[in-house]
Short mmCIF file of C-alpha atoms in Angstrom, two decimals:
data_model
loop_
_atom_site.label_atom_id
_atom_site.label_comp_id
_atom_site.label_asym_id
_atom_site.label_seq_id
_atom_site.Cartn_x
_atom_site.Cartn_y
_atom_site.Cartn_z
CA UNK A 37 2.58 18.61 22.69
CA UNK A 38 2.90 14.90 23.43
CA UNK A 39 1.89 13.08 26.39
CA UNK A 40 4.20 10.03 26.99
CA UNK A 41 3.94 7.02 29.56
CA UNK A 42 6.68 4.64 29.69
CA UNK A 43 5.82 1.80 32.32
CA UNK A 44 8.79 -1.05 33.26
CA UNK A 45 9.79 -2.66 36.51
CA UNK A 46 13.76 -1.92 35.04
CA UNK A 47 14.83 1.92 35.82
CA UNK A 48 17.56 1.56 33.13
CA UNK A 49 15.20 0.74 30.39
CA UNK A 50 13.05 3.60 31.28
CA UNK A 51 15.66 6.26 31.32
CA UNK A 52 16.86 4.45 27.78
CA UNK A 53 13.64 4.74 26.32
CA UNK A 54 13.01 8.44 28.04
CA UNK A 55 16.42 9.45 26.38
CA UNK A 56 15.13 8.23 23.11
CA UNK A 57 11.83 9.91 23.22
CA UNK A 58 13.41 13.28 24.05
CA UNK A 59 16.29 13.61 21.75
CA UNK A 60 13.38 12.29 19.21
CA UNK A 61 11.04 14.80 20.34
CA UNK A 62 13.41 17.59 20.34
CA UNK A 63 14.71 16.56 16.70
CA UNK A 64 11.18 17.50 15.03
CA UNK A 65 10.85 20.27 17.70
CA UNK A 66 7.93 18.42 19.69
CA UNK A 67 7.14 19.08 23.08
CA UNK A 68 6.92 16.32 24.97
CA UNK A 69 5.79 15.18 28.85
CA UNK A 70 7.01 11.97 29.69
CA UNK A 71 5.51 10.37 32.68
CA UNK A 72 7.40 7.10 34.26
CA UNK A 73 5.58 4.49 36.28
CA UNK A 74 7.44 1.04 37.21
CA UNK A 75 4.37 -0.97 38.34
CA UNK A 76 1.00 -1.79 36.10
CA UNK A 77 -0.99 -0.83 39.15
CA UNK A 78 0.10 2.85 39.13
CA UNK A 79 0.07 3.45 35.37
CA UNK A 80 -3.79 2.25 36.19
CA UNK A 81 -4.15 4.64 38.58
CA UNK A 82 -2.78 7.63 37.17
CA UNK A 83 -5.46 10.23 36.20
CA UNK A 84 -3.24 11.54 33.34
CA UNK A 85 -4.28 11.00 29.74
CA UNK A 86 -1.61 10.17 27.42
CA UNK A 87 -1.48 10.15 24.19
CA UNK A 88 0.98 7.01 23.95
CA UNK A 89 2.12 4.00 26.84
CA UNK A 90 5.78 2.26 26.17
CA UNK A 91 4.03 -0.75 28.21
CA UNK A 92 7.10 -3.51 29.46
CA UNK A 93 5.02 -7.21 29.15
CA UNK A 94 7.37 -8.88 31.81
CA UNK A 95 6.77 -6.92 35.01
CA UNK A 96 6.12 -9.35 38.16
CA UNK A 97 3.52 -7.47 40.12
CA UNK A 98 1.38 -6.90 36.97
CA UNK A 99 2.33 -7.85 33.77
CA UNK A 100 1.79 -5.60 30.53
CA UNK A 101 -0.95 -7.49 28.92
CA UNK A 102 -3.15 -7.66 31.86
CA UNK A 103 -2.38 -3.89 32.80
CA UNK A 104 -3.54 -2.84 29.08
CA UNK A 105 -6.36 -4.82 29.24
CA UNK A 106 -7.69 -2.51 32.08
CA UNK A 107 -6.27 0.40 30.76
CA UNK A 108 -8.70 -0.44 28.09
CA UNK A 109 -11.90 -0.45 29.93
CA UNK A 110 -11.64 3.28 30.34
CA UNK A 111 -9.43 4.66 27.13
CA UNK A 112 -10.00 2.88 23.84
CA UNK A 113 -7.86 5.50 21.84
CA UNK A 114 -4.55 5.47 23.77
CA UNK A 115 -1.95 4.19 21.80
CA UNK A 116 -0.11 1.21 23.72
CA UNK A 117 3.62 0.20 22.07
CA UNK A 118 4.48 -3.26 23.62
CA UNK A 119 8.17 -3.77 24.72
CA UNK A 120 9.31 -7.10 25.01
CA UNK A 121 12.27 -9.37 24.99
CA UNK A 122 10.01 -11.88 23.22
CA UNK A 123 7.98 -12.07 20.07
CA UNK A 124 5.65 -14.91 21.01
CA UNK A 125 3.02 -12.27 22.43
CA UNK A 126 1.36 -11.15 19.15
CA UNK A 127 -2.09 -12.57 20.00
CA UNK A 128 -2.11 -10.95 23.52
CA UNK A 129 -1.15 -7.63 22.33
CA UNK A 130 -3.94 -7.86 19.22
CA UNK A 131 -6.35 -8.50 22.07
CA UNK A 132 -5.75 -5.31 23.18
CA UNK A 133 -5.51 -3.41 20.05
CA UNK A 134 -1.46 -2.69 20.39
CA UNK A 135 -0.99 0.06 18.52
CA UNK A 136 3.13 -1.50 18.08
CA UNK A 137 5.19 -3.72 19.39
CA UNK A 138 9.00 -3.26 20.08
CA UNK A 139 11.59 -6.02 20.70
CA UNK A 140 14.20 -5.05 22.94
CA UNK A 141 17.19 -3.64 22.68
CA UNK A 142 15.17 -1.10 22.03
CA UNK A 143 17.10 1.02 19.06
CA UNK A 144 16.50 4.85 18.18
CA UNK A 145 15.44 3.68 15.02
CA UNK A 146 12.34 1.77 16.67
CA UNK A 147 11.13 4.73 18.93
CA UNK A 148 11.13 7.34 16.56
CA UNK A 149 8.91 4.83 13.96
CA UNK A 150 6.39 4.24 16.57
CA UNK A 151 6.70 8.24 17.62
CA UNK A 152 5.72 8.88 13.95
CA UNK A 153 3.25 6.93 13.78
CA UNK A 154 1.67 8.23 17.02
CA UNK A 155 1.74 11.53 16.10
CA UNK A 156 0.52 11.15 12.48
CA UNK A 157 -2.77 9.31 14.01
CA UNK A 158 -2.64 11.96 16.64
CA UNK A 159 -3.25 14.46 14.34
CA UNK A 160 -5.56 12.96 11.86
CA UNK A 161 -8.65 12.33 14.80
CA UNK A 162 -8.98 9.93 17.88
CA UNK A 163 -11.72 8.30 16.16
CA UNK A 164 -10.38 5.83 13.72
CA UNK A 165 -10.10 2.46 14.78
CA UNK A 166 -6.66 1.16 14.54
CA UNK A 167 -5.13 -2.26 14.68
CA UNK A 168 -1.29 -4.09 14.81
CA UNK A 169 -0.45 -6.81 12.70
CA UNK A 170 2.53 -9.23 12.93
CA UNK A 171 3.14 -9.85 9.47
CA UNK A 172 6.10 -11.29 6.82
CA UNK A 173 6.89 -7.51 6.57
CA UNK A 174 6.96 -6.64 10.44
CA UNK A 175 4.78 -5.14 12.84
CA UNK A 176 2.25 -3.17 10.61
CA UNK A 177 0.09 -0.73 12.05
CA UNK A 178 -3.64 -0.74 10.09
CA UNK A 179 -6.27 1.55 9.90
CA UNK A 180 -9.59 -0.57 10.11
CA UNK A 181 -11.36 0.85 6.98
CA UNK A 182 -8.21 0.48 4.97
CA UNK A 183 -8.58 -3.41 5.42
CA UNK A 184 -10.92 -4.69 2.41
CA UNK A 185 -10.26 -8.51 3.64
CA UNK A 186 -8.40 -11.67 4.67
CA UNK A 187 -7.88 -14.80 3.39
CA UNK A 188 -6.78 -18.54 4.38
CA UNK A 189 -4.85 -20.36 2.07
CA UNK A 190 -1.65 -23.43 2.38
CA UNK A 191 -1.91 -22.29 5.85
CA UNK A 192 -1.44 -18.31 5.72
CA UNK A 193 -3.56 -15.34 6.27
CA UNK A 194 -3.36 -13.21 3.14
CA UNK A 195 -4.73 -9.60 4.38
CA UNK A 196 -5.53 -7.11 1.51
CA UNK A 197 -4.58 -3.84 2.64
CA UNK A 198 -5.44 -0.31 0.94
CA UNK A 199 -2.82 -0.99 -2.13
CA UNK A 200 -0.58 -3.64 -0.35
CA UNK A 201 -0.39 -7.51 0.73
CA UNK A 202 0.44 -8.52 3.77
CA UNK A 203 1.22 -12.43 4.99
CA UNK A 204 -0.30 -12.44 8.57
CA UNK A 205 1.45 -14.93 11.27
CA UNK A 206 -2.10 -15.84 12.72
CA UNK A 207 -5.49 -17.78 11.98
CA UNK A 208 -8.07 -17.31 10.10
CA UNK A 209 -10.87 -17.79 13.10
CA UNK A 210 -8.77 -15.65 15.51
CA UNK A 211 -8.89 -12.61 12.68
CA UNK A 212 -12.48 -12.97 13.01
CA UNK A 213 -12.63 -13.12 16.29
CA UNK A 214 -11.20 -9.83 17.26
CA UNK A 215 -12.35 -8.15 13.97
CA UNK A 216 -16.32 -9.23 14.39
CA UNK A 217 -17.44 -6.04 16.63
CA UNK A 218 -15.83 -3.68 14.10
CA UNK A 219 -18.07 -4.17 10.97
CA UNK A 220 -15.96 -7.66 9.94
CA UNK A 221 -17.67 -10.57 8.95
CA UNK A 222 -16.83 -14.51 6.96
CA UNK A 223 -19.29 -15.50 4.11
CA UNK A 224 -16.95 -17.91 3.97
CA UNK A 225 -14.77 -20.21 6.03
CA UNK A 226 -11.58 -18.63 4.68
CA UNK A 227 -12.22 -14.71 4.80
CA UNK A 228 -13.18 -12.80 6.82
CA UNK A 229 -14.21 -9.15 4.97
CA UNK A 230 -14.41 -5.44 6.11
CA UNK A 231 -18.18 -4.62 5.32
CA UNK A 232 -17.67 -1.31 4.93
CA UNK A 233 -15.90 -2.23 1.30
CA UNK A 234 -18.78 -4.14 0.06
CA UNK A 235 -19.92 -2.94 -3.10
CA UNK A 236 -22.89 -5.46 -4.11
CA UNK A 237 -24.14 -9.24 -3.20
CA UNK A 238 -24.53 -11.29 -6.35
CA UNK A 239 -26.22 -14.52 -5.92
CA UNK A 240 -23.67 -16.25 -3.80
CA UNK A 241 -20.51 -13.22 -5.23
CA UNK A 242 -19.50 -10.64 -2.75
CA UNK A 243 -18.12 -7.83 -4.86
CA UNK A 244 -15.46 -5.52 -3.19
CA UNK A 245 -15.40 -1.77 -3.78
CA UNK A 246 -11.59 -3.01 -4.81
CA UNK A 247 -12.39 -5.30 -7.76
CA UNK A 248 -12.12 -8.25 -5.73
CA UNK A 249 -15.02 -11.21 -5.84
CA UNK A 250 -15.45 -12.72 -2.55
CA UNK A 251 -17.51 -16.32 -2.55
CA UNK A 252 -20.43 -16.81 -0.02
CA UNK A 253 -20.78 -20.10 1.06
CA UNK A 254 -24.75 -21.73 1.34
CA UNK A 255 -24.03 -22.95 4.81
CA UNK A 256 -23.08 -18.99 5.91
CA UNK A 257 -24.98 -17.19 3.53
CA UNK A 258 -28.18 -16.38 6.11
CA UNK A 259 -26.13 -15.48 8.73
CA UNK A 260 -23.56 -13.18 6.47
CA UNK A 261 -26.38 -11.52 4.92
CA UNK A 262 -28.17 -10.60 8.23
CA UNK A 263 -25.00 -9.10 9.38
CA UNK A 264 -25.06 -7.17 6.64
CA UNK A 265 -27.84 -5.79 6.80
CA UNK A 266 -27.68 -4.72 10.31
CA UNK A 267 -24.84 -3.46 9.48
CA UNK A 268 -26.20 -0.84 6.50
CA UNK A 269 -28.65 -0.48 8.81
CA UNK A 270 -26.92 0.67 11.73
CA UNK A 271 -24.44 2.79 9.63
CA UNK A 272 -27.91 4.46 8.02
CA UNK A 273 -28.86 5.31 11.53
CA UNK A 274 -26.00 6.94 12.38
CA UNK A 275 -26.14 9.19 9.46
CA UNK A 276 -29.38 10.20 10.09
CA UNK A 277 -28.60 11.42 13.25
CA UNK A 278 -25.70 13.55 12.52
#
């Protein structure tokens, strides 16, 4: 069974997307509970868990960034799906770790993707860390160990994912940003790497467990390599203690 929230100041979009959900819901036979909130301040208040939020940005009391971003303080696996008139709020909703991001009119087509893709991740675990991109091919939504690394180059973020390419619509120092407390780090001034993936250092060579060679710049190298280390180090802790 699925536990739905769909939060927007507009009744009619909430009974749209409600339809949507259940005649989605009851085309793979799901179950479904769909709660409805039209202010930020009672989704935040509401003691239900859920496993996915249909979160409107443009509300007045509360918009939907700055509800999420307390709705985050207390549930770091909820998936939140954006929904938006605009697509100029990419960075906010990365902030938050979106899990997607709809443009309205919201079509049929769009709510049973992102229903998918909640219940696939629903059913795999709650603990993998997931991310949204906005990228040449649309929204993509990335698991974080299936990211080997990004790169700047002519003014584009290249992002090396599992056995795809992806053209990211941000910069390079904002990747890094976000991505730094989940095992990310930049040798160099354009990438930013997943140091889960790192095979071996070579002199100043990072080698990928994909083939790739990343380089390490001298000016970066101390600080890279101490991250590194507390990283293996952490990560060797952990397993211990299982």
């Amino acid at each position: 069974m699925l536990e739905i929230a769909v939060c927007d100041d507009d009744k009619n979009e909430i009974d749209l997307l409600k339809a949507m959900i259940y005649q989605h819901c009851h085309e793979i036979c799901m179950q479904v509970i769909i709660s409805t909130y039209q202010d930020g301040h009672d989704l935040i208040n509401s003691t239900k868990k859920f496993h996915a939020i249909f979160l409107d940005i443009q509300m007045d009391t509360m918009n939907g960034i700055e509800t999420a971003k307390v709705l985050r303080k207390t549930d770091k696996q909820v998936k939140i799906i954006f929904v938006t008139n605009y697509n100029n709020y990419q960075c906010e909703a990365f902030s938050v770790r979106a899990f997607g991001y709809v443009i309205k009119p919201v079509s049929f087509k769009q709510v049973s993707e992102q229903l998918n893709d909640v219940i696939e991740y629903s059913t795999k675990g709650t603990d993998k860390t997931i991310f949204t991109f906005s990228t040449d091919k649309g929204f993509r939504t990335c698991e974080a160990d299936k990211i080997f690394y990004f790169e700047s180059a002519n003014h584009k973020i290249r992002m090396v994912y599992d056995n795809d390419i992806f053209i990211l619509t941000d910069s390079i120092i904002n990747v890094y940003n976000k991505l730094k407390p989940y095992g990310f780090s930049m040798p160099h001034k354009s990438f930013v790497i997943n140091l889960l993936h790192i095979s071996k250092i070579q002199g100043y060579d990072v080698l990928m467990t994909n083939g790739s060679i990343i380089p390490m710049s001298q000016k970066r190298a101390v600080e890279f390599k101490s991250e590194f280390h507390s990283y293996l180090k952490l990560n060797f802790n952990l397993i211990q203690k299982r």
